[in-house]
Amino acid sequence: KTRSQLILKDKWPTYIKGYSMNKKILLGAAISLASLQVTAQPFAPTDARGMAMGGTGVASSKTVHSVQYNPSLLSGGHESDDFGLLLPQLGGYVADEDEFIDSADAFADADYAGDFTVAFDDIQGSFTGVTDAFAAVNAAIDAEDSGALTIANADLAADVAELSLGTTNLQGATASLNGGLASLSGKPLRGGVGGGLGIAIPSKKFSVAISANNSTSFSGHLNVSQSDMSTLTNYTNALAAYTSELSAFSTASSDATTTLDALKVEEAKGIGADPDELVRLANQLDADQTALASAKDNLEGFDYGGAGTPADDGDQVIFTNGELDPAANEITLTSEINIVAIAISEVALSISREFTIADRQVAIGITPKLQRIDAYNYKVQVEEETETSDISELGVEDNGFNLDIGASTKFGFEERGTFGLVIKNLISKDVQTTDGNALTTDDLVVSIAPQVRAGVAYSAWGWVNLAADLDLTENEPVAFEDPTQFASLGAEVDLLNFLQLRAGYRTNLASSGQNVVSGGLGISPFSLFHMDLGVYANASDPEKEAGAVFELGIDW
């Protein structure tokens, strides 16, 4: 045989097998990381009048409402106050100070996951073209058809170039997706609902009230782990590195075929061939075959990822010996959703009376109460599925006794002013939750701690009421949100004991950007019953926090 018949007889293997990786690995993090419903537990009773007046009430609440703020006020009303009934009282709020909802909307509008899917599908299409081109090259080699081999090499080069472009696009889509996911991570979304009912018989000498209420607060966030984002990046980088090796192999194959064809042409000249050119082409073919053999070895031995590899390759083994490693189909995403919720249900008996202390009438009230606490710490990886009915089994229930104690006294002209002080939940309690589908062994401890608040109120001309409250303690958050220490101002204008117009302002001294304005109205026709509505919203951006309470009751 002539030198040109060194036809590279080995079958050229289908190294592109690595591109058939499980699509779930790359799309699982992209599509399932963006859902969350969640919120906290400050000193904020569900009371329409108090909410409308900035959250005040320790010195300004009336009759049956006073048990939520300061039980001593049961003895601090008018002599004509004989009876109060609250049925029902319903309210709720949602807070999104870090703009998780806006970030989620922006994430959806940008369609990062959609762009990622398109780029991935394009890679799959390019893979099909490369596979077909390889088959054509192998067929030409088997047939020792130099012309067909030249055409097949050209097709292979074009398909590899398309695959390389698709891989570059996939890397860009992955970077955008990771940026979008990072914009969602760690931003708490919180909220709460509450309700209550009660009956009160106020009196200067001895007052009593019976009440029941529930306050449920929940807080949660999406934690997109850096390892998951690195995994997305490492997989696309692995594809890019493999495509680069594939491109080198295609180039080497094309070079060897071109030299081989030139050598055949020169050999065909017979005695007219240029000896120097024959030697040059033979040497060039040796070099090209050496380069091709090296490119083949690089493909057969291509590794990516794993312990001991460069840090940028990641710890996950992706390619081993030119093929997708079996472990690459078994990775576990570690991003998680964590929701913490606490529901406090109380049945309380409040009693109050006035005492003379240092020639001043001081009302003292206590509220012993049976308290049930349900705490949930639900933590789940985003790739897991948990039935809703299963979540209810992850809570911890704690039943016990607690106590509120308050005091108040009148001051000023015609005793139109009131000063109040209250300590709620005098008995501290820790409730240790269980982790649902826990990723760690650390349980969360929810603390029920004393809350201390002072307030002052003033009534002018019988139809203007002013109030101010201040938390004297900083209240720890339930989970991921900021602590609270509220300072509140409120005002009410009572028109003919028929229509009440209210407004207020509240700021959180323990955190910036949490100033809210509030408003509401009450209707009390002929003093037979009252309907009240209170609303509030963040002063700078209502989307950051908003709440509302409605109630219906009777005050005689």
PDB file of C-alpha atoms in Angstrom, residues 185-435:
ATOM      1  CA  SER A 185     -32.603  34.360  47.917  1.00  0.00           C
ATOM      2  CA  GLY A 186     -32.807  35.289  51.574  1.00  0.00           C
ATOM      3  CA  LYS A 187     -35.626  37.850  51.280  1.00  0.00           C
ATOM      4  CA  PRO A 188     -38.210  37.202  54.008  1.00  0.00           C
ATOM      5  CA  LEU A 189     -41.896  37.453  53.271  1.00  0.00           C
ATOM      6  CA  ARG A 190     -44.074  37.589  56.356  1.00  0.00           C
ATOM      7  CA  GLY A 191     -47.684  38.020  57.317  1.00  0.00           C
ATOM      8  CA  GLY A 192     -50.295  37.100  59.843  1.00  0.00           C
ATOM      9  CA  VAL A 193     -53.956  36.640  60.555  1.00  0.00           C
ATOM     10  CA  GLY A 194     -55.896  37.024  63.744  1.00  0.00           C
ATOM     11  CA  GLY A 195     -59.324  37.089  65.230  1.00  0.00           C
ATOM     12  CA  GLY A 196     -61.095  37.384  68.520  1.00  0.00           C
ATOM     13  CA  LEU A 197     -64.294  37.708  70.465  1.00  0.00           C
ATOM     14  CA  GLY A 198     -65.096  38.787  73.959  1.00  0.00           C
ATOM     15  CA  ILE A 199     -67.562  40.122  76.485  1.00  0.00           C
ATOM     16  CA  ALA A 200     -66.810  42.712  79.180  1.00  0.00           C
ATOM     17  CA  ILE A 201     -68.617  44.218  82.155  1.00  0.00           C
ATOM     18  CA  PRO A 202     -66.616  47.316  83.109  1.00  0.00           C
ATOM     19  CA  SER A 203     -66.860  49.059  86.480  1.00  0.00           C
ATOM     20  CA  LYS A 204     -64.801  51.337  88.672  1.00  0.00           C
ATOM     21  CA  LYS A 205     -65.135  48.944  91.593  1.00  0.00           C
ATOM     22  CA  PHE A 206     -64.740  45.610  89.901  1.00  0.00           C
ATOM     23  CA  SER A 207     -64.564  44.772  86.208  1.00  0.00           C
ATOM     24  CA  VAL A 208     -64.497  41.450  84.463  1.00  0.00           C
ATOM     25  CA  ALA A 209     -64.111  40.296  80.881  1.00  0.00           C
ATOM     26  CA  ILE A 210     -63.933  36.963  79.139  1.00  0.00           C
ATOM     27  CA  SER A 211     -62.201  36.760  75.786  1.00  0.00           C
ATOM     28  CA  ALA A 212     -60.809  34.355  73.243  1.00  0.00           C
ATOM     29  CA  ASN A 213     -58.434  35.183  70.453  1.00  0.00           C
ATOM     30  CA  ASN A 214     -55.977  33.726  68.037  1.00  0.00           C
ATOM     31  CA  SER A 215     -52.915  35.296  66.469  1.00  0.00           C
ATOM     32  CA  THR A 216     -51.065  33.416  63.762  1.00  0.00           C
ATOM     33  CA  SER A 217     -47.830  34.749  62.331  1.00  0.00           C
ATOM     34  CA  PHE A 218     -45.642  33.180  59.718  1.00  0.00           C
ATOM     35  CA  SER A 219     -42.290  34.060  58.232  1.00  0.00           C
ATOM     36  CA  GLY A 220     -40.274  32.404  55.545  1.00  0.00           C
ATOM     37  CA  HIS A 221     -37.730  32.749  52.838  1.00  0.00           C
ATOM     38  CA  LEU A 222     -36.216  30.995  49.885  1.00  0.00           C
ATOM     39  CA  ASN A 223     -32.560  30.116  50.404  1.00  0.00           C
ATOM     40  CA  VAL A 224     -30.897  29.552  47.051  1.00  0.00           C
ATOM     41  CA  SER A 225     -27.637  27.849  47.930  1.00  0.00           C
ATOM     42  CA  GLN A 226     -24.400  28.920  46.317  1.00  0.00           C
ATOM     43  CA  SER A 227     -23.601  25.253  45.703  1.00  0.00           C
ATOM     44  CA  ASP A 228     -26.685  24.877  43.486  1.00  0.00           C
ATOM     45  CA  MET A 229     -25.780  27.946  41.448  1.00  0.00           C
ATOM     46  CA  SER A 230     -22.222  26.654  41.199  1.00  0.00           C
ATOM     47  CA  THR A 231     -23.573  23.300  40.031  1.00  0.00           C
ATOM     48  CA  LEU A 232     -25.490  24.955  37.189  1.00  0.00           C
ATOM     49  CA  THR A 233     -22.361  26.857  36.226  1.00  0.00           C
ATOM     50  CA  ASN A 234     -20.091  23.817  36.498  1.00  0.00           C
ATOM     51  CA  TYR A 235     -22.316  21.671  34.299  1.00  0.00           C
ATOM     52  CA  THR A 236     -22.388  24.265  31.528  1.00  0.00           C
ATOM     53  CA  ASN A 237     -18.652  24.849  31.923  1.00  0.00           C
ATOM     54  CA  ALA A 238     -18.132  21.094  31.626  1.00  0.00           C
ATOM     55  CA  LEU A 239     -20.078  21.126  28.370  1.00  0.00           C
ATOM     56  CA  ALA A 240     -17.988  24.047  27.120  1.00  0.00           C
ATOM     57  CA  ALA A 241     -14.725  22.301  28.006  1.00  0.00           C
ATOM     58  CA  TYR A 242     -15.869  19.090  26.349  1.00  0.00           C
ATOM     59  CA  THR A 243     -16.956  21.002  23.228  1.00  0.00           C
ATOM     60  CA  SER A 244     -13.504  22.569  23.086  1.00  0.00           C
ATOM     61  CA  GLU A 245     -11.914  19.098  23.069  1.00  0.00           C
ATOM     62  CA  LEU A 246     -14.423  18.029  20.438  1.00  0.00           C
ATOM     63  CA  SER A 247     -13.526  21.034  18.299  1.00  0.00           C
ATOM     64  CA  ALA A 248      -9.824  20.174  18.557  1.00  0.00           C
ATOM     65  CA  PHE A 249     -10.624  16.637  17.483  1.00  0.00           C
ATOM     66  CA  SER A 250     -12.653  17.870  14.488  1.00  0.00           C
ATOM     67  CA  THR A 251      -9.845  20.211  13.442  1.00  0.00           C
ATOM     68  CA  ALA A 252      -7.264  17.450  13.716  1.00  0.00           C
ATOM     69  CA  SER A 253      -9.454  15.120  11.656  1.00  0.00           C
ATOM     70  CA  SER A 254      -9.932  17.751   8.973  1.00  0.00           C
ATOM     71  CA  ASP A 255      -6.200  18.558   8.878  1.00  0.00           C
ATOM     72  CA  ALA A 256      -5.253  14.894   8.565  1.00  0.00           C
ATOM     73  CA  THR A 257      -7.780  14.371   5.770  1.00  0.00           C
ATOM     74  CA  THR A 258      -6.552  17.448   3.879  1.00  0.00           C
ATOM     75  CA  THR A 259      -2.924  16.319   4.100  1.00  0.00           C
ATOM     76  CA  LEU A 260      -3.927  12.803   3.130  1.00  0.00           C
ATOM     77  CA  ASP A 261      -5.717  14.090   0.021  1.00  0.00           C
ATOM     78  CA  ALA A 262      -2.725  16.238  -0.955  1.00  0.00           C
ATOM     79  CA  LEU A 263      -0.396  13.264  -0.542  1.00  0.00           C
ATOM     80  CA  LYS A 264      -2.644  11.116  -2.754  1.00  0.00           C
ATOM     81  CA  VAL A 265      -2.605  13.789  -5.464  1.00  0.00           C
ATOM     82  CA  GLU A 266       1.180  14.021  -5.366  1.00  0.00           C
ATOM     83  CA  GLU A 267       1.557  10.237  -5.406  1.00  0.00           C
ATOM     84  CA  ALA A 268      -0.736  10.036  -8.419  1.00  0.00           C
ATOM     85  CA  LYS A 269       1.813  11.999 -10.476  1.00  0.00           C
ATOM     86  CA  GLY A 270       4.018   8.956 -10.478  1.00  0.00           C
ATOM     87  CA  ILE A 271       7.547   9.662 -11.772  1.00  0.00           C
ATOM     88  CA  GLY A 272       6.581  13.333 -12.124  1.00  0.00           C
ATOM     89  CA  ALA A 273       6.051  13.733  -8.409  1.00  0.00           C
ATOM     90  CA  ASP A 274       8.231  16.141  -6.502  1.00  0.00           C
ATOM     91  CA  PRO A 275      10.309  14.032  -4.065  1.00  0.00           C
ATOM     92  CA  ASP A 276      10.725  16.930  -1.665  1.00  0.00           C
ATOM     93  CA  GLU A 277       6.951  17.545  -1.642  1.00  0.00           C
ATOM     94  CA  LEU A 278       6.302  13.847  -1.049  1.00  0.00           C
ATOM     95  CA  VAL A 279       8.614  13.903   1.961  1.00  0.00           C
ATOM     96  CA  ARG A 280       7.067  17.109   3.268  1.00  0.00           C
ATOM     97  CA  LEU A 281       3.523  15.753   2.936  1.00  0.00           C
ATOM     98  CA  ALA A 282       4.510  12.439   4.498  1.00  0.00           C
ATOM     99  CA  ASN A 283       6.058  14.250   7.466  1.00  0.00           C
ATOM    100  CA  GLN A 284       3.017  16.498   7.701  1.00  0.00           C
ATOM    101  CA  LEU A 285       0.721  13.481   7.695  1.00  0.00           C
ATOM    102  CA  ASP A 286       2.750  11.954  10.529  1.00  0.00           C
ATOM    103  CA  ALA A 287       2.365  15.197  12.499  1.00  0.00           C
ATOM    104  CA  ASP A 288      -1.350  15.387  11.711  1.00  0.00           C
ATOM    105  CA  GLN A 289      -1.888  11.783  12.755  1.00  0.00           C
ATOM    106  CA  THR A 290       0.014  12.436  15.977  1.00  0.00           C
ATOM    107  CA  ALA A 291      -2.196  15.463  16.662  1.00  0.00           C
ATOM    108  CA  LEU A 292      -5.304  13.415  15.859  1.00  0.00           C
ATOM    109  CA  ALA A 293      -4.196  10.622  18.160  1.00  0.00           C
ATOM    110  CA  SER A 294      -3.583  13.181  20.918  1.00  0.00           C
ATOM    111  CA  ALA A 295      -7.040  14.744  20.370  1.00  0.00           C
ATOM    112  CA  LYS A 296      -8.547  11.262  20.478  1.00  0.00           C
ATOM    113  CA  ASP A 297      -6.757  10.496  23.754  1.00  0.00           C
ATOM    114  CA  ASN A 298      -7.922  13.808  25.216  1.00  0.00           C
ATOM    115  CA  LEU A 299     -11.537  12.927  24.395  1.00  0.00           C
ATOM    116  CA  GLU A 300     -11.259   9.387  25.687  1.00  0.00           C
ATOM    117  CA  GLY A 301      -9.643  10.594  28.902  1.00  0.00           C
ATOM    118  CA  PHE A 302     -11.674  13.766  29.398  1.00  0.00           C
ATOM    119  CA  ASP A 303     -12.471  14.324  33.087  1.00  0.00           C
ATOM    120  CA  TYR A 304     -14.294  17.219  34.716  1.00  0.00           C
ATOM    121  CA  GLY A 305     -15.030  17.888  38.368  1.00  0.00           C
ATOM    122  CA  GLY A 306     -14.410  15.986  41.560  1.00  0.00           C
ATOM    123  CA  ALA A 307     -12.098  16.150  44.529  1.00  0.00           C
ATOM    124  CA  GLY A 308      -8.582  17.265  43.706  1.00  0.00           C
ATOM    125  CA  THR A 309      -9.612  19.126  40.549  1.00  0.00           C
ATOM    126  CA  PRO A 310      -9.356  22.904  40.190  1.00  0.00           C
ATOM    127  CA  ALA A 311     -11.850  24.698  42.440  1.00  0.00           C
ATOM    128  CA  ASP A 312     -13.646  26.180  39.452  1.00  0.00           C
ATOM    129  CA  ASP A 313     -14.570  22.665  38.295  1.00  0.00           C
ATOM    130  CA  GLY A 314     -16.498  21.960  41.498  1.00  0.00           C
ATOM    131  CA  ASP A 315     -16.579  18.873  43.718  1.00  0.00           C
ATOM    132  CA  GLN A 316     -19.255  17.136  41.643  1.00  0.00           C
ATOM    133  CA  VAL A 317     -17.776  14.607  39.188  1.00  0.00           C
ATOM    134  CA  ILE A 318     -19.363  15.332  35.802  1.00  0.00           C
ATOM    135  CA  PHE A 319     -17.219  13.652  33.129  1.00  0.00           C
ATOM    136  CA  THR A 320     -15.022  10.578  33.564  1.00  0.00           C
ATOM    137  CA  ASN A 321     -12.996   9.098  30.709  1.00  0.00           C
ATOM    138  CA  GLY A 322     -14.915  10.995  28.079  1.00  0.00           C
ATOM    139  CA  GLU A 323     -18.402  10.077  29.276  1.00  0.00           C
ATOM    140  CA  LEU A 324     -20.900  11.476  31.719  1.00  0.00           C
ATOM    141  CA  ASP A 325     -20.137  10.049  35.125  1.00  0.00           C
ATOM    142  CA  PRO A 326     -23.032   8.034  36.637  1.00  0.00           C
ATOM    143  CA  ALA A 327     -22.862  10.211  39.756  1.00  0.00           C
ATOM    144  CA  ALA A 328     -23.657  13.261  37.637  1.00  0.00           C
ATOM    145  CA  ASN A 329     -27.234  12.022  37.267  1.00  0.00           C
ATOM    146  CA  GLU A 330     -27.664  11.627  41.030  1.00  0.00           C
ATOM    147  CA  ILE A 331     -26.880  15.081  42.411  1.00  0.00           C
ATOM    148  CA  THR A 332     -29.096  16.586  45.107  1.00  0.00           C
ATOM    149  CA  LEU A 333     -30.005  20.247  45.038  1.00  0.00           C
ATOM    150  CA  THR A 334     -29.562  21.855  48.460  1.00  0.00           C
ATOM    151  CA  SER A 335     -31.588  25.058  47.987  1.00  0.00           C
ATOM    152  CA  GLU A 336     -34.461  25.100  50.407  1.00  0.00           C
ATOM    153  CA  ILE A 337     -37.645  26.811  51.442  1.00  0.00           C
ATOM    154  CA  ASN A 338     -37.949  27.497  55.170  1.00  0.00           C
ATOM    155  CA  ILE A 339     -41.236  28.567  56.728  1.00  0.00           C
ATOM    156  CA  VAL A 340     -41.642  29.234  60.429  1.00  0.00           C
ATOM    157  CA  ALA A 341     -45.127  29.798  61.814  1.00  0.00           C
ATOM    158  CA  ILE A 342     -46.456  30.333  65.301  1.00  0.00           C
ATOM    159  CA  ALA A 343     -50.119  30.326  66.276  1.00  0.00           C
ATOM    160  CA  ILE A 344     -51.075  31.532  69.751  1.00  0.00           C
ATOM    161  CA  SER A 345     -54.599  30.784  70.908  1.00  0.00           C
ATOM    162  CA  GLU A 346     -55.811  32.184  74.226  1.00  0.00           C
ATOM    163  CA  VAL A 347     -58.843  31.956  76.449  1.00  0.00           C
ATOM    164  CA  ALA A 348     -58.620  34.664  79.074  1.00  0.00           C
ATOM    165  CA  LEU A 349     -60.398  35.986  82.131  1.00  0.00           C
ATOM    166  CA  SER A 350     -59.561  39.631  82.832  1.00  0.00           C
ATOM    167  CA  ILE A 351     -60.323  41.362  86.122  1.00  0.00           C
ATOM    168  CA  SER A 352     -59.674  44.933  87.177  1.00  0.00           C
ATOM    169  CA  ARG A 353     -60.464  47.460  89.844  1.00  0.00           C
ATOM    170  CA  GLU A 354     -59.323  50.862  91.063  1.00  0.00           C
ATOM    171  CA  PHE A 355     -57.174  51.384  94.126  1.00  0.00           C
ATOM    172  CA  THR A 356     -56.189  54.549  95.940  1.00  0.00           C
ATOM    173  CA  ILE A 357     -52.418  54.817  95.962  1.00  0.00           C
ATOM    174  CA  ALA A 358     -50.757  57.976  97.294  1.00  0.00           C
ATOM    175  CA  ASP A 359     -54.061  59.866  97.010  1.00  0.00           C
ATOM    176  CA  ARG A 360     -54.358  58.854  93.343  1.00  0.00           C
ATOM    177  CA  GLN A 361     -56.804  56.461  91.774  1.00  0.00           C
ATOM    178  CA  VAL A 362     -54.838  53.726  90.061  1.00  0.00           C
ATOM    179  CA  ALA A 363     -56.521  50.921  88.152  1.00  0.00           C
ATOM    180  CA  ILE A 364     -54.799  47.553  88.169  1.00  0.00           C
ATOM    181  CA  GLY A 365     -55.863  44.681  85.990  1.00  0.00           C
ATOM    182  CA  ILE A 366     -54.668  41.152  85.428  1.00  0.00           C
ATOM    183  CA  THR A 367     -55.443  38.654  82.714  1.00  0.00           C
ATOM    184  CA  PRO A 368     -54.731  35.046  83.603  1.00  0.00           C
ATOM    185  CA  LYS A 369     -55.070  32.987  80.446  1.00  0.00           C
ATOM    186  CA  LEU A 370     -54.847  29.506  79.088  1.00  0.00           C
ATOM    187  CA  GLN A 371     -52.480  29.596  76.176  1.00  0.00           C
ATOM    188  CA  ARG A 372     -51.929  27.137  73.401  1.00  0.00           C
ATOM    189  CA  ILE A 373     -48.913  27.567  71.157  1.00  0.00           C
ATOM    190  CA  ASP A 374     -48.563  25.758  67.849  1.00  0.00           C
ATOM    191  CA  ALA A 375     -45.134  26.197  66.291  1.00  0.00           C
ATOM    192  CA  TYR A 376     -43.995  25.001  62.891  1.00  0.00           C
ATOM    193  CA  ASN A 377     -40.544  24.952  61.359  1.00  0.00           C
ATOM    194  CA  TYR A 378     -41.035  23.597  57.860  1.00  0.00           C
ATOM    195  CA  LYS A 379     -37.833  23.208  55.912  1.00  0.00           C
ATOM    196  CA  VAL A 380     -37.777  21.416  52.576  1.00  0.00           C
ATOM    197  CA  GLN A 381     -35.418  21.149  49.651  1.00  0.00           C
ATOM    198  CA  VAL A 382     -36.857  22.636  46.487  1.00  0.00           C
ATOM    199  CA  GLU A 383     -36.613  19.362  44.579  1.00  0.00           C
ATOM    200  CA  GLU A 384     -38.693  17.489  47.167  1.00  0.00           C
ATOM    201  CA  GLU A 385     -42.460  17.180  47.142  1.00  0.00           C
ATOM    202  CA  THR A 386     -44.463  17.215  50.360  1.00  0.00           C
ATOM    203  CA  GLU A 387     -48.197  16.765  50.561  1.00  0.00           C
ATOM    204  CA  THR A 388     -50.065  19.593  52.291  1.00  0.00           C
ATOM    205  CA  SER A 389     -51.567  17.105  54.726  1.00  0.00           C
ATOM    206  CA  ASP A 390     -48.056  16.134  55.788  1.00  0.00           C
ATOM    207  CA  ILE A 391     -47.129  19.690  56.775  1.00  0.00           C
ATOM    208  CA  SER A 392     -49.673  19.715  59.589  1.00  0.00           C
ATOM    209  CA  GLU A 393     -47.813  16.827  61.188  1.00  0.00           C
ATOM    210  CA  LEU A 394     -44.649  18.914  61.528  1.00  0.00           C
ATOM    211  CA  GLY A 395     -46.000  21.218  64.231  1.00  0.00           C
ATOM    212  CA  VAL A 396     -45.283  21.187  67.939  1.00  0.00           C
ATOM    213  CA  GLU A 397     -48.085  21.943  70.375  1.00  0.00           C
ATOM    214  CA  ASP A 398     -47.530  23.448  73.819  1.00  0.00           C
ATOM    215  CA  ASN A 399     -50.323  24.150  76.312  1.00  0.00           C
ATOM    216  CA  GLY A 400     -49.832  26.241  79.397  1.00  0.00           C
ATOM    217  CA  PHE A 401     -50.699  29.217  81.531  1.00  0.00           C
ATOM    218  CA  ASN A 402     -49.643  32.823  81.150  1.00  0.00           C
ATOM    219  CA  LEU A 403     -50.449  36.218  82.574  1.00  0.00           C
ATOM    220  CA  ASP A 404     -50.827  39.846  81.517  1.00  0.00           C
ATOM    221  CA  ILE A 405     -50.742  42.644  84.082  1.00  0.00           C
ATOM    222  CA  GLY A 406     -51.442  46.319  83.554  1.00  0.00           C
ATOM    223  CA  ALA A 407     -51.940  49.572  85.398  1.00  0.00           C
ATOM    224  CA  SER A 408     -53.398  52.942  84.474  1.00  0.00           C
ATOM    225  CA  THR A 409     -54.215  56.270  86.052  1.00  0.00           C
ATOM    226  CA  LYS A 410     -55.935  59.502  85.095  1.00  0.00           C
ATOM    227  CA  PHE A 411     -54.217  62.890  85.045  1.00  0.00           C
ATOM    228  CA  GLY A 412     -54.653  66.476  83.894  1.00  0.00           C
ATOM    229  CA  PHE A 413     -57.595  68.862  83.597  1.00  0.00           C
ATOM    230  CA  GLU A 414     -60.799  67.057  84.549  1.00  0.00           C
ATOM    231  CA  GLU A 415     -58.712  63.864  84.368  1.00  0.00           C
ATOM    232  CA  ARG A 416     -58.898  63.869  80.603  1.00  0.00           C
ATOM    233  CA  GLY A 417     -55.498  62.246  80.315  1.00  0.00           C
ATOM    234  CA  THR A 418     -54.669  58.597  80.907  1.00  0.00           C
ATOM    235  CA  PHE A 419     -51.323  56.939  81.435  1.00  0.00           C
ATOM    236  CA  GLY A 420     -51.043  53.171  81.041  1.00  0.00           C
ATOM    237  CA  LEU A 421     -48.398  50.498  81.443  1.00  0.00           C
ATOM    238  CA  VAL A 422     -48.706  46.804  80.618  1.00  0.00           C
ATOM    239  CA  ILE A 423     -46.605  43.660  80.692  1.00  0.00           C
ATOM    240  CA  LYS A 424     -47.941  40.937  78.415  1.00  0.00           C
ATOM    241  CA  ASN A 425     -46.934  37.286  78.659  1.00  0.00           C
ATOM    242  CA  LEU A 426     -45.271  37.708  82.013  1.00  0.00           C
ATOM    243  CA  ILE A 427     -44.170  34.068  81.994  1.00  0.00           C
ATOM    244  CA  SER A 428     -41.419  33.369  79.464  1.00  0.00           C
ATOM    245  CA  LYS A 429     -41.626  30.183  77.481  1.00  0.00           C
ATOM    246  CA  ASP A 430     -39.518  28.462  74.837  1.00  0.00           C
ATOM    247  CA  VAL A 431     -41.045  26.096  72.310  1.00  0.00           C
ATOM    248  CA  GLN A 432     -38.645  23.915  70.383  1.00  0.00           C
ATOM    249  CA  THR A 433     -39.908  23.081  66.920  1.00  0.00           C
ATOM    250  CA  THR A 434     -39.055  20.116  64.770  1.00  0.00           C
ATOM    251  CA  ASP A 435     -37.534  20.439  61.335  1.00  0.00           C
TER     252      ASP A 435
END
